[in-house]
mmCIF file of C-alpha atoms in Angstrom:
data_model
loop_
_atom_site.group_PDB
_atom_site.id
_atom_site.type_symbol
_atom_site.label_atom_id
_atom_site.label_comp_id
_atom_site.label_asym_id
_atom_site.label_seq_id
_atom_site.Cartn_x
_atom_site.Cartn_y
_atom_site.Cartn_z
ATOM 1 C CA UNK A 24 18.853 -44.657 -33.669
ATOM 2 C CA UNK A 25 19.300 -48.489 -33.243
ATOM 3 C CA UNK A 26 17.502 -50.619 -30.737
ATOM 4 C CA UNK A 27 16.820 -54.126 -29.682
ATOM 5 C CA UNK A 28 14.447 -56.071 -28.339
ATOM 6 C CA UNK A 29 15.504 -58.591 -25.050
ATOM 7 C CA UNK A 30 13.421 -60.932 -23.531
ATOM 8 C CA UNK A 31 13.709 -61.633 -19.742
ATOM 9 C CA UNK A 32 11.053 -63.833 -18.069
ATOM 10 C CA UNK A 33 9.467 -64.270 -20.856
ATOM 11 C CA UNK A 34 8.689 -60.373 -21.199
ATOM 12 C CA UNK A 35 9.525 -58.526 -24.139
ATOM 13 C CA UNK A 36 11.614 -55.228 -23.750
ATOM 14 C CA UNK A 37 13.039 -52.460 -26.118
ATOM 15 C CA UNK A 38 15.940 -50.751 -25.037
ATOM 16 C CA UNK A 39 18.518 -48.838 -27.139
ATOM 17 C CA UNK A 40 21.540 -50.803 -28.323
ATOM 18 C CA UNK A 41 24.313 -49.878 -26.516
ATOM 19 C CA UNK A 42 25.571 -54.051 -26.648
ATOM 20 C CA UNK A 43 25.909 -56.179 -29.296
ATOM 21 C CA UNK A 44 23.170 -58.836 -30.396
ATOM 22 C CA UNK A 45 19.804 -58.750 -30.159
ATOM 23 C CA UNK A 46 17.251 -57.831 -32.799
ATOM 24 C CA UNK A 47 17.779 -54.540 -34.164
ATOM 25 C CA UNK A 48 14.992 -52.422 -35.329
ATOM 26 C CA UNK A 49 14.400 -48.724 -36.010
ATOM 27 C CA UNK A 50 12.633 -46.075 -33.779
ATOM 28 C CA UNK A 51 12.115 -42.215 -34.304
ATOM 29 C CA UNK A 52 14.346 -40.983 -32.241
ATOM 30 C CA UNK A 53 13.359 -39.936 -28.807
ATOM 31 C CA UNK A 54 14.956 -36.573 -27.523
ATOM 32 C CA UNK A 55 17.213 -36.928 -24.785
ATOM 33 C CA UNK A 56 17.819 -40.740 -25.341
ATOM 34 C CA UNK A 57 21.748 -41.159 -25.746
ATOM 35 C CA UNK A 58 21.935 -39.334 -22.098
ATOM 36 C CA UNK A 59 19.618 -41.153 -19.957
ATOM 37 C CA UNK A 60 20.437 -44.577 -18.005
ATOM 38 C CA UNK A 61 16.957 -45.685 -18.222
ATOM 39 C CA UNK A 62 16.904 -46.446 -21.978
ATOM 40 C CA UNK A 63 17.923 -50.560 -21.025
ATOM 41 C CA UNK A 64 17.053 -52.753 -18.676
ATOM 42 C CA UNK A 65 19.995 -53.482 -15.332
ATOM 43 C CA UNK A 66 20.783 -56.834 -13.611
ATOM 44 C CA UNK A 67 19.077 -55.348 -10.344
ATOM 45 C CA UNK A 68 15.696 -55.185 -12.217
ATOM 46 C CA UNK A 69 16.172 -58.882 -13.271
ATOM 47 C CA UNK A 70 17.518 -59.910 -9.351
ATOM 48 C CA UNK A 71 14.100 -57.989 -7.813
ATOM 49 C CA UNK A 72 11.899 -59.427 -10.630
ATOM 50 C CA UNK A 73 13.149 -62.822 -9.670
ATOM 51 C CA UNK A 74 12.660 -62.474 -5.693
ATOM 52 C CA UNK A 75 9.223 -61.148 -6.516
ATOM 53 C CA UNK A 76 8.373 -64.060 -8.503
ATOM 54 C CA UNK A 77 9.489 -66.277 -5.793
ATOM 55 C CA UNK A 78 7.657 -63.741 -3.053
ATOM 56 C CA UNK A 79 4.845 -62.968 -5.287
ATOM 57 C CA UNK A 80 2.682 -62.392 -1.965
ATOM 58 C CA UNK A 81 4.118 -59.108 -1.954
ATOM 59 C CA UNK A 82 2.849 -57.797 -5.126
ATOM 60 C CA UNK A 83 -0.287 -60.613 -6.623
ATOM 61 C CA UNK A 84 -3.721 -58.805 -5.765
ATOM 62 C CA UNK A 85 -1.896 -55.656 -4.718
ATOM 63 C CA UNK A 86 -1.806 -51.929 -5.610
ATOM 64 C CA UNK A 87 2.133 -51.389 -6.860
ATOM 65 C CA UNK A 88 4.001 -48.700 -7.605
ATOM 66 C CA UNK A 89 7.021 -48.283 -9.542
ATOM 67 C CA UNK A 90 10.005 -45.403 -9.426
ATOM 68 C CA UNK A 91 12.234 -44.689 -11.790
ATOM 69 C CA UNK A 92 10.771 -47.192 -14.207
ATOM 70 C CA UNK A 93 12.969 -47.327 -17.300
ATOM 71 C CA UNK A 94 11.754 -49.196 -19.976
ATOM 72 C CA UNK A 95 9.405 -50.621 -17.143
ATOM 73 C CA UNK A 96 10.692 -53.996 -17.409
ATOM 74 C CA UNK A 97 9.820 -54.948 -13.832
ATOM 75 C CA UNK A 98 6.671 -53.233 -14.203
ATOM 76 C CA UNK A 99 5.815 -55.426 -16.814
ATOM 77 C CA UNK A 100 6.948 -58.496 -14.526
ATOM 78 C CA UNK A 101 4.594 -57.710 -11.873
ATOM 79 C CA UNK A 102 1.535 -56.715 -13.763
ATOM 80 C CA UNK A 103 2.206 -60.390 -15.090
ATOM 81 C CA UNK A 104 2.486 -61.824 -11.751
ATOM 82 C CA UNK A 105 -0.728 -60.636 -10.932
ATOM 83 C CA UNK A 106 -1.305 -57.139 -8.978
ATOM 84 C CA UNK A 107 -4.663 -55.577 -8.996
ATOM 85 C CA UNK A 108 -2.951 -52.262 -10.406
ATOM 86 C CA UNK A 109 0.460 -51.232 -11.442
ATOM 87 C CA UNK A 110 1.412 -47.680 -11.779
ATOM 88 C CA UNK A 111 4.951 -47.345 -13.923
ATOM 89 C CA UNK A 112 6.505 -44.506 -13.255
ATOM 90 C CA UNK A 113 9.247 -42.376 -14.933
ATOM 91 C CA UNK A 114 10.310 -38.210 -15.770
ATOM 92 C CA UNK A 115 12.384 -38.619 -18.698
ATOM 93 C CA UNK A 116 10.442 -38.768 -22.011
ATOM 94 C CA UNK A 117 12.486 -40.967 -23.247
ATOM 95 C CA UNK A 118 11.646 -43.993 -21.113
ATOM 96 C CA UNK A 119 7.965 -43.390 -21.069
ATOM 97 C CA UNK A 120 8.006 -43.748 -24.807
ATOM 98 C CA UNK A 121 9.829 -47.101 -24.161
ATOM 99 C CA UNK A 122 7.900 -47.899 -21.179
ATOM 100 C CA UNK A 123 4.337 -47.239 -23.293
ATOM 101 C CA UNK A 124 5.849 -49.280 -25.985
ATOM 102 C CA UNK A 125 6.951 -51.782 -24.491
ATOM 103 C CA UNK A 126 3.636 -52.195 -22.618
ATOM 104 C CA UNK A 127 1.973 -51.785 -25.858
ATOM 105 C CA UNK A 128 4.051 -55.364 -27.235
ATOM 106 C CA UNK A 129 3.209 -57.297 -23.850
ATOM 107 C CA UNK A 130 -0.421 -56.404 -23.918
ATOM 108 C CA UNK A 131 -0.227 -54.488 -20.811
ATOM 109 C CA UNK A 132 -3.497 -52.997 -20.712
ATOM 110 C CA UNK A 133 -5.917 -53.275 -17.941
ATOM 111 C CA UNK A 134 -4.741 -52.671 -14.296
ATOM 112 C CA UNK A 135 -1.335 -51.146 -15.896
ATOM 113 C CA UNK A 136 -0.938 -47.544 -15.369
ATOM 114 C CA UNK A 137 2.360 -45.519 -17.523
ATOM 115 C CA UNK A 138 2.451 -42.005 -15.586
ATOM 116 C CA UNK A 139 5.115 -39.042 -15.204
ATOM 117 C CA UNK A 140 6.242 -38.328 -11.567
ATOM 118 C CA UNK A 141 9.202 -36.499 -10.409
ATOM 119 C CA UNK A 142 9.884 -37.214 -6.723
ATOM 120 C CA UNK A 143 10.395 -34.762 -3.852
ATOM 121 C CA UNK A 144 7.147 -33.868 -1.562
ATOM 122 C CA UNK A 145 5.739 -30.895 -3.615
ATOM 123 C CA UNK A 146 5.937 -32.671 -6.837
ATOM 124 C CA UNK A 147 4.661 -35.738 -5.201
ATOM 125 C CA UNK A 148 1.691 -33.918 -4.022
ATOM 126 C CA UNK A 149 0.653 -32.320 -7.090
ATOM 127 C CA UNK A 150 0.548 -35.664 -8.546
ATOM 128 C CA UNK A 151 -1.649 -36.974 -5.829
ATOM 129 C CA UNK A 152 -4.040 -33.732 -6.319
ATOM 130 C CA UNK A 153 -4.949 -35.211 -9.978
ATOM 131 C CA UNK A 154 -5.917 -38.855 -8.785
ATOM 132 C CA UNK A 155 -9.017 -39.969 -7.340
ATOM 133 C CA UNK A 156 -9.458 -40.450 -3.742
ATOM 134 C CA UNK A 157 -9.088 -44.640 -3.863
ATOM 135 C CA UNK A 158 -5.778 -44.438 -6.039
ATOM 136 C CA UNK A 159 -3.460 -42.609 -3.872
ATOM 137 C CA UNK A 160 -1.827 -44.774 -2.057
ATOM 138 C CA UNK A 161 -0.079 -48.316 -2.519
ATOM 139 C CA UNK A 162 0.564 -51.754 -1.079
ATOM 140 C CA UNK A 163 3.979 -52.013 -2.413
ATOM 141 C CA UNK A 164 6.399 -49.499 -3.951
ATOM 142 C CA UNK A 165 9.633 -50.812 -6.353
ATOM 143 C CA UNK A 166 12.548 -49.368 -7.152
ATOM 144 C CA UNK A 167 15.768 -50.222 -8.873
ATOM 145 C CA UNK A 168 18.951 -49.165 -9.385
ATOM 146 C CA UNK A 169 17.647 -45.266 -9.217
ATOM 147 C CA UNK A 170 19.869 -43.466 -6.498
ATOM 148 C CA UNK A 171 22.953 -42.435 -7.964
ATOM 149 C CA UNK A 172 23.500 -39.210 -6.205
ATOM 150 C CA UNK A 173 22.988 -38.244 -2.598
ATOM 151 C CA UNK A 174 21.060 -35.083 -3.272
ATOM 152 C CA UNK A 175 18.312 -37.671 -5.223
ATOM 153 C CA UNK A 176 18.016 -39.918 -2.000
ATOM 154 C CA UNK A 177 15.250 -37.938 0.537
ATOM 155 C CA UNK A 178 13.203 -36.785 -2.684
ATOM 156 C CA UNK A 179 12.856 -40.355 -3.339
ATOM 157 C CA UNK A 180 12.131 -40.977 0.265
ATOM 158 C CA UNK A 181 9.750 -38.284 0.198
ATOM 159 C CA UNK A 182 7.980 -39.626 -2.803
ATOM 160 C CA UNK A 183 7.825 -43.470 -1.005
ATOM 161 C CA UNK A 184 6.278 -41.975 2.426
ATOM 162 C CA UNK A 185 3.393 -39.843 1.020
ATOM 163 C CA UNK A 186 2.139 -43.053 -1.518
ATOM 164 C CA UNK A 187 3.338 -46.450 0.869
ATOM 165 C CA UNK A 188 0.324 -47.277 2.583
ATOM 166 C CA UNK A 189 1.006 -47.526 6.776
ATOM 167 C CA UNK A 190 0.305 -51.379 7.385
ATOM 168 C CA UNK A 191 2.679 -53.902 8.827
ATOM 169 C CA UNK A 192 1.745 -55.678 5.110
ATOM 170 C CA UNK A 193 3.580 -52.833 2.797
ATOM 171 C CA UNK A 194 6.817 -52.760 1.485
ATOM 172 C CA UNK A 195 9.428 -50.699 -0.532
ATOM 173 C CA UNK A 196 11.461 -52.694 -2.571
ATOM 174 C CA UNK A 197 14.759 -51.663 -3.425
ATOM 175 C CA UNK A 198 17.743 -53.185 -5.891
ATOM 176 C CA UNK A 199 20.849 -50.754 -5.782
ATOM 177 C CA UNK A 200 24.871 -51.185 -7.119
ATOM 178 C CA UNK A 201 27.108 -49.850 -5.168
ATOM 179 C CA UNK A 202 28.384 -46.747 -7.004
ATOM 180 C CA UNK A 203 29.024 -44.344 -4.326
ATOM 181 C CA UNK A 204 29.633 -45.246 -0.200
ATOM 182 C CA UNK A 205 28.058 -41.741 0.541
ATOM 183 C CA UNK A 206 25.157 -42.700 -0.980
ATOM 184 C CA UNK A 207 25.043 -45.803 -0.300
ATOM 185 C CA UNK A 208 24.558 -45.131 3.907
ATOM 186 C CA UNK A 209 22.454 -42.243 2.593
ATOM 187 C CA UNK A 210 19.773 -44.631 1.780
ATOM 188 C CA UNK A 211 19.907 -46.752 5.520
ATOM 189 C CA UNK A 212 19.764 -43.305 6.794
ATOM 190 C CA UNK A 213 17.471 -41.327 5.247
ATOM 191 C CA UNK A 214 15.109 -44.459 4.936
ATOM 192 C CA UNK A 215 15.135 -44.978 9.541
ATOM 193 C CA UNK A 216 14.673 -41.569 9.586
ATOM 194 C CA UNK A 217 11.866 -42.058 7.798
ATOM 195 C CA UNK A 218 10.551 -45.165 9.858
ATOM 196 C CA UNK A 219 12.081 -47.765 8.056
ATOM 197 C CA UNK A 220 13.531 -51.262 9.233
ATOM 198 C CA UNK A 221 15.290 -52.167 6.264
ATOM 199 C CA UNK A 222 16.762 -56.404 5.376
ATOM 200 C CA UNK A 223 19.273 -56.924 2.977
ATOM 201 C CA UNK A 224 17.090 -59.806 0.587
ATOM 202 C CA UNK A 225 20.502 -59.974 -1.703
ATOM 203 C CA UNK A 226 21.725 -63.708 -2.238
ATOM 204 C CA UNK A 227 25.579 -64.008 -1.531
ATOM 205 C CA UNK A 228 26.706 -64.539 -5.409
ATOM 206 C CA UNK A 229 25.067 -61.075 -6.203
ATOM 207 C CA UNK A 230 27.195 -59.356 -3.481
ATOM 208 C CA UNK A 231 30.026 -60.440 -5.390
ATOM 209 C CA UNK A 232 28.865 -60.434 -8.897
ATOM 210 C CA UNK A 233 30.100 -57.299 -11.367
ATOM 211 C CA UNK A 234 26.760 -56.522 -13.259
ATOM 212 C CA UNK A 235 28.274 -54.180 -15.334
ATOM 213 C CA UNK A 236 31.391 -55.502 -15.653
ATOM 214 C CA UNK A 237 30.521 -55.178 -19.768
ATOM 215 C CA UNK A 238 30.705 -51.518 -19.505
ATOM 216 C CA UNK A 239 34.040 -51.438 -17.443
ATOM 217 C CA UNK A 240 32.929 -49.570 -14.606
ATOM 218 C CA UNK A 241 34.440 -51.852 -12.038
ATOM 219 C CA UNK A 242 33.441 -54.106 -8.992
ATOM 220 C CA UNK A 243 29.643 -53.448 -8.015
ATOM 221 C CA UNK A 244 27.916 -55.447 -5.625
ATOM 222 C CA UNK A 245 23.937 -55.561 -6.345
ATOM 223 C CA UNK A 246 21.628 -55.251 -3.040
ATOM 224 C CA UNK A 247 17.617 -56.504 -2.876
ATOM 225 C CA UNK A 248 16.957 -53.884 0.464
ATOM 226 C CA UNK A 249 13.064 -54.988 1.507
ATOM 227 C CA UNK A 250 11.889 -52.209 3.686
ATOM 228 C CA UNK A 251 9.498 -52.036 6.231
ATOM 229 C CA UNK A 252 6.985 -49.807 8.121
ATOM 230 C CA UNK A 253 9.275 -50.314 11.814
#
């Protein structure tokens, strides 16, 4: 299998090499690797990374937590930026082999954290069960582009509620494409159900922009939702 190696703010990331360019190396192959959508990094991680940078109150000195990591490019970003601990998260094999990797080439050592999670409450909580009592919960949770089908949204929501710490100070992080409208306003509305207040941090060029218009998939406007304890 054929990979390559980007670099985005300065971070080094191996993805598969599904476009052309790059520097190709070799990799065993990984099982399940030609069907997953986390084996490369998306615009939206790049967008959030960059608000983050520019926001870095949010994450410097904090406890983060990442879902859905992928080859745990933003990850990466914020353990550079400065948080007191990151936990990357992922369930396909795949991506944590990319994501401990990749880690493993940026020197992402102390205070970074590669862990298996699959979201929903039970799954959540058995996960919980195996850490110690001061690494439970977190200032800020990220996520990006993960929710591409409605039945995924209020297991992720479930996983966010039982790990977000409750103080005016924490916040879920969010970059989504619009794929889908139904689960688009699945998100607003599972997330106030939940207790969020939710603002749209998107800049106006990235409402418009195609992300993906290299893969041909059409017109998809990128949002930065920054949610809220309400």
């Amino acid at each position: 299998r054929q990979f390559s190696t980007v670099s985005i703010m300065g971070i080094a990331a191996r993805e598969e090499a599904i476009r052309p360019g790059g520097s190709v190396e070799d990799m065993p192959d990984a099982p399940g690797l030609a069907h997953s959508v986390g084996i490369r990094t998306w615009p939206p991680q790049e967008f959030l990374a960059n608000l983050l940078v520019k926001e870095s109150v949010h994450v410097r000195k904090k406890r983060v937590l990442e879902l859905g990591s992928g080859v745990g490019f933003l990850s990466l970003a914020i353990w550079k930026l400065g948080a007191k601990k990151v936990v990357c998260t992922e369930v396909a094999v795949a991506c944590l082999r990319l994501i401990n990797l990749n880690a493993a080439v940026n020197g992402a050592t102390r205070g970074f954290e590669v862990s298996s999670l699959r979201w929903g409450k039970e799954d959540t909580d058995k996960w919980l069960d195996q850490r110690s009592q001061t690494d439970k919960k977190f200032d800020t949770i990220l996520s990006s582009d993960v929710l591409y089908a409605e039945k995924n949204v209020e297991p992720f929501f479930e996983t966010v509620t039982a790990c977000l710490v409750r103080t005016p100070e924490a916040r879920l992080f969010m970059g989504h494409c619009e794929r889908n409208p139904t689960v688009d306003q699945a998100i607003l509305t599972v997330a106030a159900s939940v207790g969020f207040d939710v603002v749209d941090r998107a800049e106006p060029d990235m409402l418009k922009r195609n992300p993906h218009k290299q893969l041909h998939v059409g017109w998809m406007p990128v949002h930065c939702y920054e949610f809220q304890w309400a």
